[in-house]
Coordinates of C-alpha atoms and ligand atoms in Angstrom, one line a residue:
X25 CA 101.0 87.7 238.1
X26 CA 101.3 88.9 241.1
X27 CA 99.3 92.2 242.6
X28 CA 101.1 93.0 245.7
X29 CA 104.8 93.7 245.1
X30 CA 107.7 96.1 245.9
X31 CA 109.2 98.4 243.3
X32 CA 111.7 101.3 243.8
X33 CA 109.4 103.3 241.6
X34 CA 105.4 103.4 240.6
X35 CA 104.4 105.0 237.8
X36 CA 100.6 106.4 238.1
X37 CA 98.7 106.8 234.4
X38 CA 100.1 105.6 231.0
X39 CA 99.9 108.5 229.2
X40 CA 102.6 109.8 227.4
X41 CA 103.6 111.7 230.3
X42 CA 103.7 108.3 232.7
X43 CA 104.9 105.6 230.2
X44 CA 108.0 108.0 228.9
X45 CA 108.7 108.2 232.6
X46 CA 108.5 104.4 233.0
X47 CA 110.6 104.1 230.4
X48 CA 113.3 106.3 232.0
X49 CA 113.4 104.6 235.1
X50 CA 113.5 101.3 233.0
X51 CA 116.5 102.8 231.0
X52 CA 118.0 103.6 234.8
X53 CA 117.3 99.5 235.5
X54 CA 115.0 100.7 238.4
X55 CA 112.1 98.1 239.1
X56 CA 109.1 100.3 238.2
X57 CA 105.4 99.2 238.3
X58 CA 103.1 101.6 235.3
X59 CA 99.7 101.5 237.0
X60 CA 96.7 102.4 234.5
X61 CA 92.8 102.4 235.2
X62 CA 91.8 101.8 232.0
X63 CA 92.6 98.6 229.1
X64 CA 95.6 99.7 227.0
X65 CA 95.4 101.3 224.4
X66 CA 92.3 103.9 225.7
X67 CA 90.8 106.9 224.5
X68 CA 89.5 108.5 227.8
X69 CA 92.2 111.3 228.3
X70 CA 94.6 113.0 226.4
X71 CA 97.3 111.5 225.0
X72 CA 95.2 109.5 222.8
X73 CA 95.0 110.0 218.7
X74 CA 97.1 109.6 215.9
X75 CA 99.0 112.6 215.7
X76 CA 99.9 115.7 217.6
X77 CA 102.5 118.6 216.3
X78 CA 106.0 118.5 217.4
X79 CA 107.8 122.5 217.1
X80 CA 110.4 124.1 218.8
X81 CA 108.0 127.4 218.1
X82 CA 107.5 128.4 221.8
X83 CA 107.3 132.6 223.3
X84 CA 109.2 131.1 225.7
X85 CA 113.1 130.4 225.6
X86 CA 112.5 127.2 228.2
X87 CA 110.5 125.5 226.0
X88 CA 112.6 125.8 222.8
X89 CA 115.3 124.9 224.9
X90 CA 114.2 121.6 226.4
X91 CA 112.6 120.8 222.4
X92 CA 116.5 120.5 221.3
X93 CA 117.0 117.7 223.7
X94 CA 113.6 116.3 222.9
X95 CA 114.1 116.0 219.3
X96 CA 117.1 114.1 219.2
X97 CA 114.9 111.7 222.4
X98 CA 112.4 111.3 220.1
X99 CA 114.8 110.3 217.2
X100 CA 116.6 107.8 219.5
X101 CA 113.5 106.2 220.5
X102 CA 112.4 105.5 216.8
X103 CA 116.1 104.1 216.0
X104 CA 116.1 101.8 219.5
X105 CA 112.8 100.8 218.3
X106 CA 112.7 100.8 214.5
X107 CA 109.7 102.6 214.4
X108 CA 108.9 106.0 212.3
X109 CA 107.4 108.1 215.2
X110 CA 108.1 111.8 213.9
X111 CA 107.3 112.7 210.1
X112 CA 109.1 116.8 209.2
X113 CA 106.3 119.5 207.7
X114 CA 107.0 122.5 208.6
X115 CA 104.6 124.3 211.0
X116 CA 103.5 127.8 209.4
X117 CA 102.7 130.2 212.3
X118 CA 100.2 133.1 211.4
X119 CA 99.1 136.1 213.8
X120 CA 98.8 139.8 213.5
X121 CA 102.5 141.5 213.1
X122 CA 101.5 143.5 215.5
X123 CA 100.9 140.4 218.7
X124 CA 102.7 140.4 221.6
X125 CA 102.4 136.8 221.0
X126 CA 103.3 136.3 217.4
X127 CA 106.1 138.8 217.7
X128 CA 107.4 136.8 220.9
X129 CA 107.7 133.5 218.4
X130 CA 109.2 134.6 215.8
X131 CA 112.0 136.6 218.0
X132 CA 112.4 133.3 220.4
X133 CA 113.0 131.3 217.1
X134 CA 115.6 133.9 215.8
X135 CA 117.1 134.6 219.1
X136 CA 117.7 130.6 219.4
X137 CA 118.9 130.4 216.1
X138 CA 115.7 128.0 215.0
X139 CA 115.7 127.2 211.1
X140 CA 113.0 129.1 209.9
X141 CA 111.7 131.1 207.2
X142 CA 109.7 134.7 207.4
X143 CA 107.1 134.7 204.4
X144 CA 105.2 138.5 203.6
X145 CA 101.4 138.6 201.4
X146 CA 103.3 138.8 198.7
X147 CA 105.6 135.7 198.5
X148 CA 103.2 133.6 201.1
X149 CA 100.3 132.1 198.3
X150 CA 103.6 130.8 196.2
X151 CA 104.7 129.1 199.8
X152 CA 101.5 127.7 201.4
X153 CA 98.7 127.0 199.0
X154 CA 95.2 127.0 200.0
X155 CA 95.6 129.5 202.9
X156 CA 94.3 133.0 202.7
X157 CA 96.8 135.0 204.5
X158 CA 94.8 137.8 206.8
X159 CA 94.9 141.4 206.2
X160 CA 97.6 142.5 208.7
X161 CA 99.3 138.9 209.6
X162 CA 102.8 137.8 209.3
X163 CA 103.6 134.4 208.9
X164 CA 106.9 132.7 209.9
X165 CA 107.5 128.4 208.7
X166 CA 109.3 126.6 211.7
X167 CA 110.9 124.0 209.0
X168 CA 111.8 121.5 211.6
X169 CA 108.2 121.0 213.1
X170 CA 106.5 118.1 212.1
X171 CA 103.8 115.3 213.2
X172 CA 104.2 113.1 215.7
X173 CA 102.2 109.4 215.1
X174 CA 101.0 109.8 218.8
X175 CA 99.1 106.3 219.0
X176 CA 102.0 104.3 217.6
X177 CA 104.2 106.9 220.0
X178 CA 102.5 105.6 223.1
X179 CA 102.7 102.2 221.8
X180 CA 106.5 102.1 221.2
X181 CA 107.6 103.8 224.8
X182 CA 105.3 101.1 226.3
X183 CA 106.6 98.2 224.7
X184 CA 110.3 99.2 224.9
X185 CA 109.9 99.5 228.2
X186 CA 108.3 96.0 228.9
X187 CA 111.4 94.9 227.1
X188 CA 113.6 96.4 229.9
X189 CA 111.8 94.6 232.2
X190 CA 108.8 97.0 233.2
X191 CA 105.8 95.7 234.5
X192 CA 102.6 97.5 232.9
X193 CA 99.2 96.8 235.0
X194 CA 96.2 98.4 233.2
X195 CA 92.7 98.0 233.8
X196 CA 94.0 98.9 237.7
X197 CA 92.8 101.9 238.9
X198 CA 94.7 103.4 242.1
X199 CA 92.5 104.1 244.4
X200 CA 94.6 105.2 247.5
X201 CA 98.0 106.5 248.1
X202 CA 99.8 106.1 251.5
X203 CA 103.0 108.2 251.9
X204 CA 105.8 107.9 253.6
X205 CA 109.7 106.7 253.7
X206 CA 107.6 103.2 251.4
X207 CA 104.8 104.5 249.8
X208 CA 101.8 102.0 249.7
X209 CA 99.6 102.2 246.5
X210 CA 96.1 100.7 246.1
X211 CA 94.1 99.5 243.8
X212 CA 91.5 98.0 242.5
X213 CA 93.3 94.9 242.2
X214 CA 95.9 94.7 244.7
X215 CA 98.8 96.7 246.9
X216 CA 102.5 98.1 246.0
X217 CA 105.0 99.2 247.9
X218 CA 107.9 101.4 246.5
X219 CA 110.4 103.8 247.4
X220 CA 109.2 106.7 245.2
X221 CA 106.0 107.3 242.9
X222 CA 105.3 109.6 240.1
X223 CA 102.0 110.6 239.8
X224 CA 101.2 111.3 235.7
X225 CA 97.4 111.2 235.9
X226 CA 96.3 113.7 233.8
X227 CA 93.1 115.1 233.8
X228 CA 92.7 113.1 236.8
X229 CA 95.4 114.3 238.9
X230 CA 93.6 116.1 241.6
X231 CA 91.9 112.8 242.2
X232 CA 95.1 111.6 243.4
X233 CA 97.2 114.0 244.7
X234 CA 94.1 114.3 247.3
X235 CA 95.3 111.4 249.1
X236 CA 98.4 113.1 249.8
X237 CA 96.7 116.5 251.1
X238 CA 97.3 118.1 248.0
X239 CA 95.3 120.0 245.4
X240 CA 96.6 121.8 242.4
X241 CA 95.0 124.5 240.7
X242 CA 94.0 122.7 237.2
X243 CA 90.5 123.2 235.4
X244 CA 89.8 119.8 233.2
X245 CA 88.0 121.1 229.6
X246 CA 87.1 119.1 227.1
X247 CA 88.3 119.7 223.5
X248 CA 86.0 118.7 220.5
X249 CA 89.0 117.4 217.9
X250 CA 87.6 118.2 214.3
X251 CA 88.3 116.9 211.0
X252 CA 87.5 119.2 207.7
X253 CA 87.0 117.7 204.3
X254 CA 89.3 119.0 201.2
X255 CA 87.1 120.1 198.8
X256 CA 90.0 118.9 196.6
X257 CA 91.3 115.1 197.7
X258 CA 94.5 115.9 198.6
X259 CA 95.2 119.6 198.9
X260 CA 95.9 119.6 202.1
X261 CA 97.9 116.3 202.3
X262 CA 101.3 115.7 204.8
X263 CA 102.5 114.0 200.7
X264 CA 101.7 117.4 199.6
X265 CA 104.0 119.2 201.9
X266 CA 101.4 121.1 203.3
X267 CA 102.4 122.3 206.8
X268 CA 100.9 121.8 209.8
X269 CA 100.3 125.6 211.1
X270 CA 99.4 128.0 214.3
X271 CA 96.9 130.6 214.1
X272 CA 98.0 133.1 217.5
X273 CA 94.6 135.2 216.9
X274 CA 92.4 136.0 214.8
X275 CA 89.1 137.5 214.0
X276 CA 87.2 135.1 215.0
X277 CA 89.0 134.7 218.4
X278 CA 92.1 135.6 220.8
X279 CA 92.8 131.9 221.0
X280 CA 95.1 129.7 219.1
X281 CA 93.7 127.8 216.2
X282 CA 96.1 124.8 215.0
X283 CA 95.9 122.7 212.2
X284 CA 97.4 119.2 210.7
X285 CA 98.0 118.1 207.2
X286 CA 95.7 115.7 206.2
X287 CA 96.9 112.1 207.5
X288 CA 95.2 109.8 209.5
X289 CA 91.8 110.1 207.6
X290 CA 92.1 110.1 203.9
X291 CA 90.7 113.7 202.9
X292 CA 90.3 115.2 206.5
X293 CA 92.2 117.8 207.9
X294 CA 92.1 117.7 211.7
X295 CA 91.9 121.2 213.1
X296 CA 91.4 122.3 216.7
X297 CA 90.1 125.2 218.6
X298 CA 92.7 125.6 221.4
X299 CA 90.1 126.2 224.5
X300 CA 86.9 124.3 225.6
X301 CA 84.1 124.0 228.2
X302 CA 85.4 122.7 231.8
X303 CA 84.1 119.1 232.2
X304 CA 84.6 116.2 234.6
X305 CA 86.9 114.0 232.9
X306 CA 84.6 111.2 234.0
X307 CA 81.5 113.1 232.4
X308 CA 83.1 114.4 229.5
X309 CA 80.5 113.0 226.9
X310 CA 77.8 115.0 228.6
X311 CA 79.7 118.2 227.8
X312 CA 77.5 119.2 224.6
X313 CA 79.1 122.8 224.1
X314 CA 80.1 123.6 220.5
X315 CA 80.9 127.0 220.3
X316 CA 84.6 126.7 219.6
X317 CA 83.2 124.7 216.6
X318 CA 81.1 128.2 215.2
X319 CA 84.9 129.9 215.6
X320 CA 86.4 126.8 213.9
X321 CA 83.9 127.2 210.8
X322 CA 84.1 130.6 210.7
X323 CA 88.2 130.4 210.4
X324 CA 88.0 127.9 207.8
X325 CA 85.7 129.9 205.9
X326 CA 87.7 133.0 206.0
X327 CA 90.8 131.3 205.3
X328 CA 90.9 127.8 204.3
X329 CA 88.7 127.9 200.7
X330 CA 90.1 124.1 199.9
X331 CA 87.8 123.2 202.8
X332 CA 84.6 122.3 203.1
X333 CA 83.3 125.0 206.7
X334 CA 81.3 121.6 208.3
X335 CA 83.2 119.3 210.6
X336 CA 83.1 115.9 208.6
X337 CA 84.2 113.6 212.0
X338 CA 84.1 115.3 215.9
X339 CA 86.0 113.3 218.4
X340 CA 87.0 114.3 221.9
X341 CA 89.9 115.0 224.3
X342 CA 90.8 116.2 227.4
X343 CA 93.4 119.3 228.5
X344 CA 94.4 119.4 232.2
X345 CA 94.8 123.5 232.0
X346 CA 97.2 125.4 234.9
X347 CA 96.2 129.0 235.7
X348 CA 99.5 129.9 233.4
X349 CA 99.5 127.2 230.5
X350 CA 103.0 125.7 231.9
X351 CA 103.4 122.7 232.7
X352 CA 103.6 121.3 236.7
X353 CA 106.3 119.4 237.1
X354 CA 107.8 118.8 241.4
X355 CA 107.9 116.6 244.3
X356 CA 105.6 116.8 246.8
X357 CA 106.6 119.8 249.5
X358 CA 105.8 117.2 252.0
X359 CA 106.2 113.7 250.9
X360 CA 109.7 114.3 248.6
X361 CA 109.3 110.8 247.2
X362 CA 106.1 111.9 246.0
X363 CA 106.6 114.0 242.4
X364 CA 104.2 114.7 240.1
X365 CA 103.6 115.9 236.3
X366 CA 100.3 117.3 235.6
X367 CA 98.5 120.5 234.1
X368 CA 100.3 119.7 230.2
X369 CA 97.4 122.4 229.2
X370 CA 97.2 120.9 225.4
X371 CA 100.9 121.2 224.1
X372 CA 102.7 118.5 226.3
X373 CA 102.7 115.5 224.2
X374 CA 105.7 116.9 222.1
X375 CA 107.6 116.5 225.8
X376 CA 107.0 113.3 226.5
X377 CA 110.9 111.8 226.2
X378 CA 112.2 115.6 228.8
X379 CA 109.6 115.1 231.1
X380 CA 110.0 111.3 231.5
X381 CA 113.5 112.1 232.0
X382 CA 112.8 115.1 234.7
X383 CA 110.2 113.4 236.5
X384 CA 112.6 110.2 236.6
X385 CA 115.6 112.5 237.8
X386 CA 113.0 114.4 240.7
X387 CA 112.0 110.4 241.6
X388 CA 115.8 109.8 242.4
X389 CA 116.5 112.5 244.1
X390 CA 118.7 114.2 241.5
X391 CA 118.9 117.3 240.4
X392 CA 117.2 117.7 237.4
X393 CA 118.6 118.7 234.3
X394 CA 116.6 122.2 233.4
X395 CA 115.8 124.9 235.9
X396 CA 112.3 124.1 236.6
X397 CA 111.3 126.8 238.3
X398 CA 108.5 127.9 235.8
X399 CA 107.1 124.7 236.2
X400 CA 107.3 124.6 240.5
X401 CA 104.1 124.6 242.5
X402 CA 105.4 127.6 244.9
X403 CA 104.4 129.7 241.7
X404 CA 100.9 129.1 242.4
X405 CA 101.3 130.1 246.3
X406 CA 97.8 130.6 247.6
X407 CA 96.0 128.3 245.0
X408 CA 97.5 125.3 245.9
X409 CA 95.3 124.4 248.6
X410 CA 96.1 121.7 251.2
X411 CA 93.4 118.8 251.3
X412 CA 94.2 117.9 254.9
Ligands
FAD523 C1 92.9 117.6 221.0 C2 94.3 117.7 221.6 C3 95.3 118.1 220.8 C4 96.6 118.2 221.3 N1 97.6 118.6 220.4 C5 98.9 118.6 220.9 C6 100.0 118.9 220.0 O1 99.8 119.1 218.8 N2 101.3 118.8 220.5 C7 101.5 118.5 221.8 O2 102.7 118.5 222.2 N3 100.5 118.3 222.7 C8 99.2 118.3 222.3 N4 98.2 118.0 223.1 C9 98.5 117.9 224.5 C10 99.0 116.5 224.9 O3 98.3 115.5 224.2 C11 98.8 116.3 226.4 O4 99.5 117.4 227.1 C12 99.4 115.0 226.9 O5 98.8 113.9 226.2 C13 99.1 114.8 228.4 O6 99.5 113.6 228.8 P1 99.4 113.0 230.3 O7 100.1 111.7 230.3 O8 99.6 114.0 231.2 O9 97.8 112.7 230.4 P2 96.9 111.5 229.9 O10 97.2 111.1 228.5 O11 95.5 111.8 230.2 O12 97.4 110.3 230.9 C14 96.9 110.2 232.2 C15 96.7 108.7 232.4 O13 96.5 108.5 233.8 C16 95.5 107.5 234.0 N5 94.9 107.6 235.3 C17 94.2 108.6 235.8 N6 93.8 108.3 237.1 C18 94.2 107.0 237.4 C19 94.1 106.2 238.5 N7 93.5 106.5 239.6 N8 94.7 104.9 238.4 C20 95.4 104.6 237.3 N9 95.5 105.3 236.2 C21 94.9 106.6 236.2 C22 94.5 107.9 232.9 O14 93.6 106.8 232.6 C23 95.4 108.2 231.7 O15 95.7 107.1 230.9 C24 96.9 117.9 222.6 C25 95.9 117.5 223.4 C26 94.6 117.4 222.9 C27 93.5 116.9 223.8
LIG524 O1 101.2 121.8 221.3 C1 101.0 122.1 220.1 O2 101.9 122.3 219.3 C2 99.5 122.2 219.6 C3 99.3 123.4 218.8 C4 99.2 124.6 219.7 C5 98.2 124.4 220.7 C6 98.1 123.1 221.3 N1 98.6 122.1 220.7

């Protein structure tokens, strides 16, 4: 095979950010090139894992919005492929009724007209089993939320678009970016030309963008990803209908708290604190900071009884987090054949099939398909430094 080639479009990181946007171009029958540092399938970033939550339960009216499209992206991907990618549960959102952020939810849902059901202390125990309801909390069930199979998700957008003629490169690391009217990639293996490149690099974005004389304001933290033994097998199960849910705030913390019926580990419950300590993603195994794992415990104990309040199995992930939480998604204010996607700040897997499609649209030169002006770089004005 050969590792010098030209391409009308590179693709930098398979993630799911990268290999959906592959896949687009693929779809367009553009001759793309994915470029990935590590051996496919890896578990050094953050798209990695066997399931993440897919919900239309957003404050924001742009986010439901693009989820409409993204279902139905999601749903053609598993009928193109004949693979079961999404699986329905319901995701149970919990906060104090009197949040700014829970209140912003549950008005977004109704607003965009979201099936959904609004459950009180009095009806909620005959609803959701197992969950102690706080003092003072509403709850609202976003019924079309589900689980996504994120490993086998990853899988399936890589190999469809192999079968529309993608090339895939992995264990190539990029190691320089040249712009201009061609831009010349380098690796650690060879040099591509192309006429545009995506950069979908995750925590390691920075890294890359530095080549073009551009640094974003992102913060790399790692996330400890816990699983919680059911006291009872099965109480907690995705067979059992149990939801997956969203904690706004609580007690124990201002910061989400989410939650996924018990699946890839018979018995385990994987729930997540949604913050962690800033780490190099190349050093993240010497981040030893547990504290959102005290908060976790001390949730679980207050309001999960069916679970045992010790993490049975810690892995580890990455978030790329913006100064905002939204996502970046532009072209380079320089280099226009230069566009990037980056700072996903732990909820952009769900995307994956919109932003392949906007960052494939921004590669071509089209106008994209939703406003993206919350997700511009001009937003971030003087923190967007230039690396020149
Ligand atoms: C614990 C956890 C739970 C989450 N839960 C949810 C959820 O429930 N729902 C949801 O929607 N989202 C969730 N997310 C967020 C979601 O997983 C991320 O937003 C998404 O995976 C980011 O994808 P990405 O492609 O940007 O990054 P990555 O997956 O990190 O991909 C970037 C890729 O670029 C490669 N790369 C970097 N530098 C180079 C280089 N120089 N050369 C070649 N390749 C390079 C990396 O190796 C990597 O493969 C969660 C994230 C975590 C960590
Ligand atoms: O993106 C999601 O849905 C999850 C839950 C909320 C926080 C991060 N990931």
């Amino acid at each position: 095979m050969s590792t010098e080639g030209e391409y009308e479009c590179i693709v930098i990181g398979a993630g799911v950010q990268g290999s959906f946007t592959a896949y687009q171009l693929a779809q367009r029958d553009k001759k793309t090139l994915l470029l990935e540092q590590f051996v496919l399938p890896h578990s050094r970033g953050s798209s990695h894992g066997q399931t993440r939550i897919i919900r239309k339960a957003y404050e924001q009216d742009f986010y439901t919005h693009m989820m409409e499209e993204c279902y139905e992206l999601w749903a053609q991907l598993e009928r193109e492929a004949g693979v079961k990618l999404y699986r329905q549960t319901g995701l149970l959102v919990m906060g104090p009724e009197s949040s700014q952020s829970y209140q912003l939810i549950k008005n977004t849902l109704h607003r965009n007209k979201v099936p959904m059901v609004i459950l009180n202390q009095e009806n909620f125990s005959q609803h959701i089993p197992h969950v102690n309801l706080a003092e003072g909390d509403g709850a609202v069930v976003d019924i079309s939320a589900g689980v996504l199979y994120a490993d086998r998700a990853l899988k399936t957008v890589q190999g469809q678009f192999q079968k529309l003629g993608g090339v895939i490169r992995d264990k190539e690391k990029v190691t320089d970016i040249k712009p201009g009217s061609v831009v010349t990639v380098s690796t650690s293996a060879g040099v591509y030309r192309a006429k545009s490149v995506v950069i979908t690099a995750g925590p390691w974005a920075n890294r890359l963008l530095v080549h073009t004389g551009l640094q974003l304001p992102l913060k790399v933290v790692k996330i400890n990803v816990c699983y919680w033994r059911e006291k009872v097998p099965g109480s907690y199960n995705v067979k059992q209908r149990f939801p997956c849910f969203l904690l706004t705030e609580g007690e124990e913390s201002k910061e989400n708290i989410y939650g996924l019926p018990s699946n890839e580990y018979p018995g385990l419950v994987k729930i997540c604190y949604h913050a962690g300590a800033e780490t190099d993603p190349d050093q993240r195994d010497r981040q030893t900071d547990r504290s959102d794992i005290d908060i976790l415990q001390r949730y679980i104990a207050r309001c999960l009884p069916g679970l045992v309040p010790e993490p049975a199995v810690v892995e580890s992930c990455l978030y790329t987090q913006t100064p905002d939480h939204h996502f970046v998604l532009d072209c380079h204010p320089v280099y226009s054949n230069i566009v990037f996607g980056a700072g996903f700040s732990g909820h952009g897997f769900k995307f994956g099939p919109i932003i392949g499609k906007l960052l494939c649209e921004l590669s071509l030169g089209e106008v994209p398909s939703y406003d993206l002006s919350p997700f511009r770089i001009r937003r971030f004005q003087t923190k967007t430094k230039s690396a020149l």
